[in-house]
Every structure is written in C-alpha cells, then in structure tokens.
PDB file of C-alpha atoms and ligand atoms in Angstrom:
ATOM      1  CA  UNK A   1      96.248  95.096  76.621  1.00 73.00           C
ATOM      2  CA  UNK A   2      99.245  93.060  77.601  1.00 87.00           C
ATOM      3  CA  UNK A   3     100.141  92.092  81.122  1.00 95.00           C
ATOM      4  CA  UNK A   4     103.180  90.642  82.802  1.00 97.00           C
ATOM      5  CA  UNK A   5     103.017  88.173  85.668  1.00 98.00           C
ATOM      6  CA  UNK A   6     105.087  89.631  88.487  1.00 98.00           C
ATOM      7  CA  UNK A   7     107.414  87.127  90.099  1.00 98.00           C
ATOM      8  CA  UNK A   8     109.983  86.954  92.864  1.00 96.00           C
ATOM      9  CA  UNK A   9     109.732  86.962  96.634  1.00 95.00           C
ATOM     10  CA  UNK A  10     111.511  90.336  96.812  1.00 96.00           C
ATOM     11  CA  UNK A  11     109.545  91.992  93.995  1.00 98.00           C
ATOM     12  CA  UNK A  12     108.436  95.372  95.447  1.00 98.00           C
ATOM     13  CA  UNK A  13     105.060  95.248  93.663  1.00 98.00           C
ATOM     14  CA  UNK A  14     104.286  91.887  95.270  1.00 98.00           C
ATOM     15  CA  UNK A  15     105.393  93.203  98.666  1.00 98.00           C
ATOM     16  CA  UNK A  16     103.402  96.472  98.670  1.00 98.00           C
ATOM     17  CA  UNK A  17     100.074  97.044 100.440  1.00 98.00           C
ATOM     18  CA  UNK A  18      97.487  97.546  97.696  1.00 98.00           C
ATOM     19  CA  UNK A  19      95.093 100.475  97.677  1.00 98.00           C
ATOM     20  CA  UNK A  20      91.383 100.275  98.259  1.00 98.00           C
ATOM     21  CA  UNK A  21      89.189 101.015  95.237  1.00 98.00           C
ATOM     22  CA  UNK A  22      86.904 104.017  95.665  1.00 97.00           C
ATOM     23  CA  UNK A  23      84.826 103.860  92.494  1.00 95.00           C
ATOM     24  CA  UNK A  24      84.182 101.782  89.421  1.00 94.00           C
ATOM     25  CA  UNK A  25      85.206 103.423  86.142  1.00 96.00           C
ATOM     26  CA  UNK A  26      86.099 102.328  82.611  1.00 96.00           C
ATOM     27  CA  UNK A  27      89.768 101.950  83.438  1.00 96.00           C
ATOM     28  CA  UNK A  28      88.937  99.607  86.303  1.00 97.00           C
ATOM     29  CA  UNK A  29      86.445  97.657  84.172  1.00 96.00           C
ATOM     30  CA  UNK A  30      89.140  97.111  81.534  1.00 96.00           C
ATOM     31  CA  UNK A  31      91.575  96.022  84.217  1.00 97.00           C
ATOM     32  CA  UNK A  32      89.094  93.483  85.628  1.00 97.00           C
ATOM     33  CA  UNK A  33      88.834  91.864  82.192  1.00 97.00           C
ATOM     34  CA  UNK A  34      92.609  91.647  81.940  1.00 98.00           C
ATOM     35  CA  UNK A  35      92.907  90.184  85.441  1.00 98.00           C
ATOM     36  CA  UNK A  36      90.316  87.542  84.637  1.00 97.00           C
ATOM     37  CA  UNK A  37      91.966  86.708  81.292  1.00 97.00           C
ATOM     38  CA  UNK A  38      95.386  86.473  82.949  1.00 98.00           C
ATOM     39  CA  UNK A  39      94.025  83.998  85.514  1.00 97.00           C
ATOM     40  CA  UNK A  40      92.636  81.718  82.806  1.00 96.00           C
ATOM     41  CA  UNK A  41      95.590  82.027  80.438  1.00 96.00           C
ATOM     42  CA  UNK A  42      97.971  81.037  83.210  1.00 95.00           C
ATOM     43  CA  UNK A  43      95.833  78.250  84.606  1.00 92.00           C
ATOM     44  CA  UNK A  44      95.484  79.930  87.983  1.00 93.00           C
ATOM     45  CA  UNK A  45      92.770  79.033  90.506  1.00 94.00           C
ATOM     46  CA  UNK A  46      92.920  82.703  91.491  1.00 97.00           C
ATOM     47  CA  UNK A  47      94.907  85.834  90.698  1.00 98.00           C
ATOM     48  CA  UNK A  48      95.400  89.122  92.547  1.00 98.00           C
ATOM     49  CA  UNK A  49      95.918  92.523  90.884  1.00 98.00           C
ATOM     50  CA  UNK A  50      99.533  92.982  92.126  1.00 98.00           C
ATOM     51  CA  UNK A  51     100.444  89.766  90.314  1.00 98.00           C
ATOM     52  CA  UNK A  52      99.908  91.603  87.031  1.00 98.00           C
ATOM     53  CA  UNK A  53     101.527  94.766  88.265  1.00 98.00           C
ATOM     54  CA  UNK A  54      98.784  96.887  89.790  1.00 98.00           C
ATOM     55  CA  UNK A  55      98.622  97.583  93.529  1.00 98.00           C
ATOM     56  CA  UNK A  56      94.857  97.802  93.868  1.00 98.00           C
ATOM     57  CA  UNK A  57      92.533  95.644  95.983  1.00 98.00           C
ATOM     58  CA  UNK A  58      91.011  93.325  93.385  1.00 98.00           C
ATOM     59  CA  UNK A  59      91.185  89.555  93.076  1.00 98.00           C
ATOM     60  CA  UNK A  60      89.895  87.029  90.574  1.00 98.00           C
ATOM     61  CA  UNK A  61      88.940  83.700  92.124  1.00 98.00           C
ATOM     62  CA  UNK A  62      87.481  80.391  91.075  1.00 96.00           C
ATOM     63  CA  UNK A  63      85.318  78.112  93.170  1.00 96.00           C
ATOM     64  CA  UNK A  64      85.955  74.416  92.788  1.00 92.00           C
ATOM     65  CA  UNK A  65      84.779  71.086  94.007  1.00 88.00           C
ATOM     66  CA  UNK A  66      87.780  69.283  95.381  1.00 74.00           C
ATOM     67  CA  UNK A  67      87.743  65.615  94.616  1.00 68.00           C
ATOM     68  CA  UNK A  68      90.532  63.583  96.071  1.00 65.00           C
ATOM     69  CA  UNK A  69      92.882  62.294  93.428  1.00 62.00           C
ATOM     70  CA  UNK A  70      90.932  63.931  90.625  1.00 64.00           C
ATOM     71  CA  UNK A  71      91.225  67.280  88.933  1.00 67.00           C
ATOM     72  CA  UNK A  72      89.080  69.895  90.653  1.00 78.00           C
ATOM     73  CA  UNK A  73      85.746  70.494  89.034  1.00 87.00           C
ATOM     74  CA  UNK A  74      85.055  74.164  88.298  1.00 90.00           C
ATOM     75  CA  UNK A  75      81.914  75.472  89.997  1.00 92.00           C
ATOM     76  CA  UNK A  76      82.246  79.177  89.257  1.00 95.00           C
ATOM     77  CA  UNK A  77      84.390  82.268  89.287  1.00 97.00           C
ATOM     78  CA  UNK A  78      84.137  85.534  91.175  1.00 98.00           C
ATOM     79  CA  UNK A  79      85.811  88.909  90.793  1.00 98.00           C
ATOM     80  CA  UNK A  80      86.080  90.605  94.182  1.00 98.00           C
ATOM     81  CA  UNK A  81      86.743  94.307  94.694  1.00 98.00           C
ATOM     82  CA  UNK A  82      87.977  95.340  98.165  1.00 98.00           C
ATOM     83  CA  UNK A  83      87.566  91.826  99.614  1.00 98.00           C
ATOM     84  CA  UNK A  84      87.612  91.519 103.414  1.00 98.00           C
ATOM     85  CA  UNK A  85      87.635  88.300 105.420  1.00 98.00           C
ATOM     86  CA  UNK A  86      85.056  87.908 108.179  1.00 96.00           C
ATOM     87  CA  UNK A  87      83.892  85.028 110.337  1.00 95.00           C
ATOM     88  CA  UNK A  88      87.146  83.130 110.232  1.00 97.00           C
ATOM     89  CA  UNK A  89      86.670  79.599 111.510  1.00 98.00           C
ATOM     90  CA  UNK A  90      88.700  78.574 114.539  1.00 98.00           C
ATOM     91  CA  UNK A  91      89.300  75.298 112.796  1.00 98.00           C
ATOM     92  CA  UNK A  92      92.366  75.372 110.585  1.00 98.00           C
ATOM     93  CA  UNK A  93      93.421  73.180 107.685  1.00 96.00           C
ATOM     94  CA  UNK A  94      96.820  72.565 106.172  1.00 95.00           C
ATOM     95  CA  UNK A  95      97.007  72.201 102.416  1.00 92.00           C
ATOM     96  CA  UNK A  96      99.530  72.419  99.631  1.00 93.00           C
ATOM     97  CA  UNK A  97      99.745  75.749  97.815  1.00 95.00           C
ATOM     98  CA  UNK A  98     101.566  77.147  94.825  1.00 95.00           C
ATOM     99  CA  UNK A  99     101.638  80.595  93.228  1.00 97.00           C
ATOM    100  CA  UNK A 100     102.201  81.965  89.720  1.00 97.00           C
ATOM    101  CA  UNK A 101     104.360  84.687  91.271  1.00 98.00           C
ATOM    102  CA  UNK A 102     106.674  82.211  93.003  1.00 96.00           C
ATOM    103  CA  UNK A 103     107.238  79.734  90.193  1.00 93.00           C
ATOM    104  CA  UNK A 104     108.510  76.203  90.603  1.00 88.00           C
ATOM    105  CA  UNK A 105     107.828  75.853  94.329  1.00 92.00           C
ATOM    106  CA  UNK A 106     104.984  74.583  96.455  1.00 93.00           C
ATOM    107  CA  UNK A 107     104.433  73.922 100.110  1.00 94.00           C
ATOM    108  CA  UNK A 108     102.016  73.394 102.960  1.00 95.00           C
ATOM    109  CA  UNK A 109     100.231  76.376 104.500  1.00 97.00           C
ATOM    110  CA  UNK A 110      97.804  76.549 107.436  1.00 97.00           C
ATOM    111  CA  UNK A 111      94.562  78.435 106.697  1.00 97.00           C
ATOM    112  CA  UNK A 112      91.107  78.909 108.197  1.00 98.00           C
ATOM    113  CA  UNK A 113      88.878  76.030 107.134  1.00 97.00           C
ATOM    114  CA  UNK A 114      85.978  78.374 106.405  1.00 98.00           C
ATOM    115  CA  UNK A 115      85.612  82.117 105.923  1.00 98.00           C
ATOM    116  CA  UNK A 116      82.989  84.634 104.896  1.00 98.00           C
ATOM    117  CA  UNK A 117      84.369  87.121 102.409  1.00 98.00           C
ATOM    118  CA  UNK A 118      82.701  90.504 101.968  1.00 98.00           C
ATOM    119  CA  UNK A 119      83.432  92.293  98.696  1.00 98.00           C
ATOM    120  CA  UNK A 120      82.046  94.572  95.999  1.00 98.00           C
ATOM    121  CA  UNK A 121      81.233  93.020  92.647  1.00 97.00           C
ATOM    122  CA  UNK A 122      82.060  94.593  89.242  1.00 96.00           C
ATOM    123  CA  UNK A 123      78.541  96.094  89.127  1.00 95.00           C
ATOM    124  CA  UNK A 124      79.362  97.846  92.411  1.00 96.00           C
ATOM    125  CA  UNK A 125      77.027  95.765  94.559  1.00 97.00           C
ATOM    126  CA  UNK A 126      78.113  94.673  98.033  1.00 98.00           C
ATOM    127  CA  UNK A 127      78.246  90.897  98.263  1.00 98.00           C
ATOM    128  CA  UNK A 128      79.312  88.182 100.644  1.00 98.00           C
ATOM    129  CA  UNK A 129      80.228  84.595 100.133  1.00 98.00           C
ATOM    130  CA  UNK A 130      80.811  81.766 102.575  1.00 98.00           C
ATOM    131  CA  UNK A 131      83.625  79.511 101.435  1.00 97.00           C
ATOM    132  CA  UNK A 132      85.242  76.462 102.911  1.00 96.00           C
ATOM    133  CA  UNK A 133      88.184  74.147 102.400  1.00 95.00           C
ATOM    134  CA  UNK A 134      90.010  74.683  99.089  1.00 93.00           C
ATOM    135  CA  UNK A 135      87.797  77.632  98.115  1.00 96.00           C
ATOM    136  CA  UNK A 136      88.478  79.338 101.446  1.00 97.00           C
ATOM    137  CA  UNK A 137      92.193  78.727 100.921  1.00 97.00           C
ATOM    138  CA  UNK A 138      92.089  80.360  97.470  1.00 97.00           C
ATOM    139  CA  UNK A 139      90.507  83.550  98.825  1.00 98.00           C
ATOM    140  CA  UNK A 140      92.865  83.722 101.824  1.00 98.00           C
ATOM    141  CA  UNK A 141      95.869  83.269  99.510  1.00 98.00           C
ATOM    142  CA  UNK A 142      94.666  85.975  97.091  1.00 98.00           C
ATOM    143  CA  UNK A 143      93.790  88.509  99.808  1.00 98.00           C
ATOM    144  CA  UNK A 144      97.277  87.978 101.270  1.00 98.00           C
ATOM    145  CA  UNK A 145      98.637  89.246  97.933  1.00 98.00           C
ATOM    146  CA  UNK A 146      96.824  92.557  98.538  1.00 98.00           C
ATOM    147  CA  UNK A 147      98.760  92.914 101.787  1.00 98.00           C
ATOM    148  CA  UNK A 148     102.141  92.031 100.309  1.00 98.00           C
ATOM    149  CA  UNK A 149     102.134  88.529 101.796  1.00 98.00           C
ATOM    150  CA  UNK A 150     103.211  85.443  99.838  1.00 98.00           C
ATOM    151  CA  UNK A 151     102.403  81.834 100.713  1.00 97.00           C
ATOM    152  CA  UNK A 152     106.104  81.115 101.193  1.00 96.00           C
ATOM    153  CA  UNK A 153     105.985  83.429 104.254  1.00 96.00           C
ATOM    154  CA  UNK A 154     103.535  81.056 105.927  1.00 95.00           C
ATOM    155  CA  UNK A 155     104.915  77.606 105.219  1.00 94.00           C
ATOM    156  CA  UNK A 156     104.493  75.020 107.944  1.00 92.00           C
ATOM    157  CA  UNK A 157     106.954  72.656 106.268  1.00 81.00           C
ATOM    158  CA  UNK A 158     110.042  73.277 104.123  1.00 78.00           C
ATOM    159  CA  UNK A 159     109.388  74.354 100.577  1.00 78.00           C
ATOM    160  CA  UNK A 160     109.420  71.834  97.743  1.00 83.00           C
ATOM    161  CA  UNK A 161     110.409  72.321  94.139  1.00 86.00           C
ATOM    162  CA  UNK A 162     108.366  70.986  91.236  1.00 80.00           C
ATOM    163  CA  UNK A 163     111.595  70.394  89.292  1.00 78.00           C
ATOM    164  CA  UNK A 164     112.932  68.122  92.061  1.00 73.00           C
ATOM    165  CA  UNK A 165     109.646  66.248  92.412  1.00 68.00           C
ATOM    166  CA  UNK A 166     109.715  65.406  88.703  1.00 63.00           C
ATOM    167  CA  UNK A 167     113.166  63.834  88.999  1.00 61.00           C
ATOM    168  CA  UNK A 168     111.951  61.318  91.590  1.00 59.00           C
TER     169      UNK A 168
HETATM  170 ZN1   ZN B 201      99.624  83.640  94.676  1.00 67.87          ZN
END
C-alpha cells in the first residue's frame, strides 16, 4: 500500500487529536507495517500515524546512542500503540529538532530529559520503557503528533531553514 507524508503546519490531519486504538486487527497490523516502512524510507528517527494520514494513536520510534559529532548509532526500534508519557523528569533539555511533516526547517525545543512511556505493543502486550536524552525527545515529539502538536509550536529560539544553512 502506498502512503503520503502529510506536510504543512496548517494541515488538518496533522492538527487533529488522534483516536485511541481499542483492538488489534488485520487492518491495524497492515498499517503498522506501512508506518514502520515509511519511517525507514524517509530516514526518520520516528514517525507518527497522522504523518501518513491516519488519526490513530500509533507511533514508530527508534532508539539511538547519541555520539557527539558522529552519526547516531541505532540501538533498536519500537512500535507503540496508545503511548502515554509518565514519570516526566523535572530536568529539561534543549535540543535541535526537525520533522518530515515540516520540511526544510529545524529549531531548538525544550523537552523532559527522561520519561517513562507506557504503551501497547503490536502483540497487544502492555509495555513500558524508560528513555532519556535524544530517545526521550523522539518519543515526546512523536506523541505530540497524536495531539495535533508540531515541534514548531514549541520553539525556544527562532526557526532555521536547512536551505539557508547550506548557503553559509
Ligand atoms: Zn514530527
């Protein structure tokens, strides 16, 4: 099945509140495969269902080891159904973010340094995962998509454009 990456800060699909998933069925299983494929094909560190046009509470995420100055090493990937953030650290971090749905821009966003995310896995088992730093940022960014929130809503500094950075 084909998918289309939804873009634009005023795109109604990206701005809607996504619906909780009540049961796993074949249609959802097929969708999870598409979501995962779309993340990899577009080089995303994560992808949320609304970004490929479906307002349901599912995200695909990767977990990475952030090495300064080097490309992040991939540690794993996790599909999360109905993810909910718990145990948000008081400590915050500010890091640069970008988004496939808001192409060509990036900017600094403040996020919780660590979180515990509770979710259901594709086999319908309840799971939780403690994540910190970049991996916590990924999950916070993706769950925001399920609530119609984009990273550009949360910038702590003015937005930058990749096209302008390249000219420098
Ligand atoms: Zn995004």
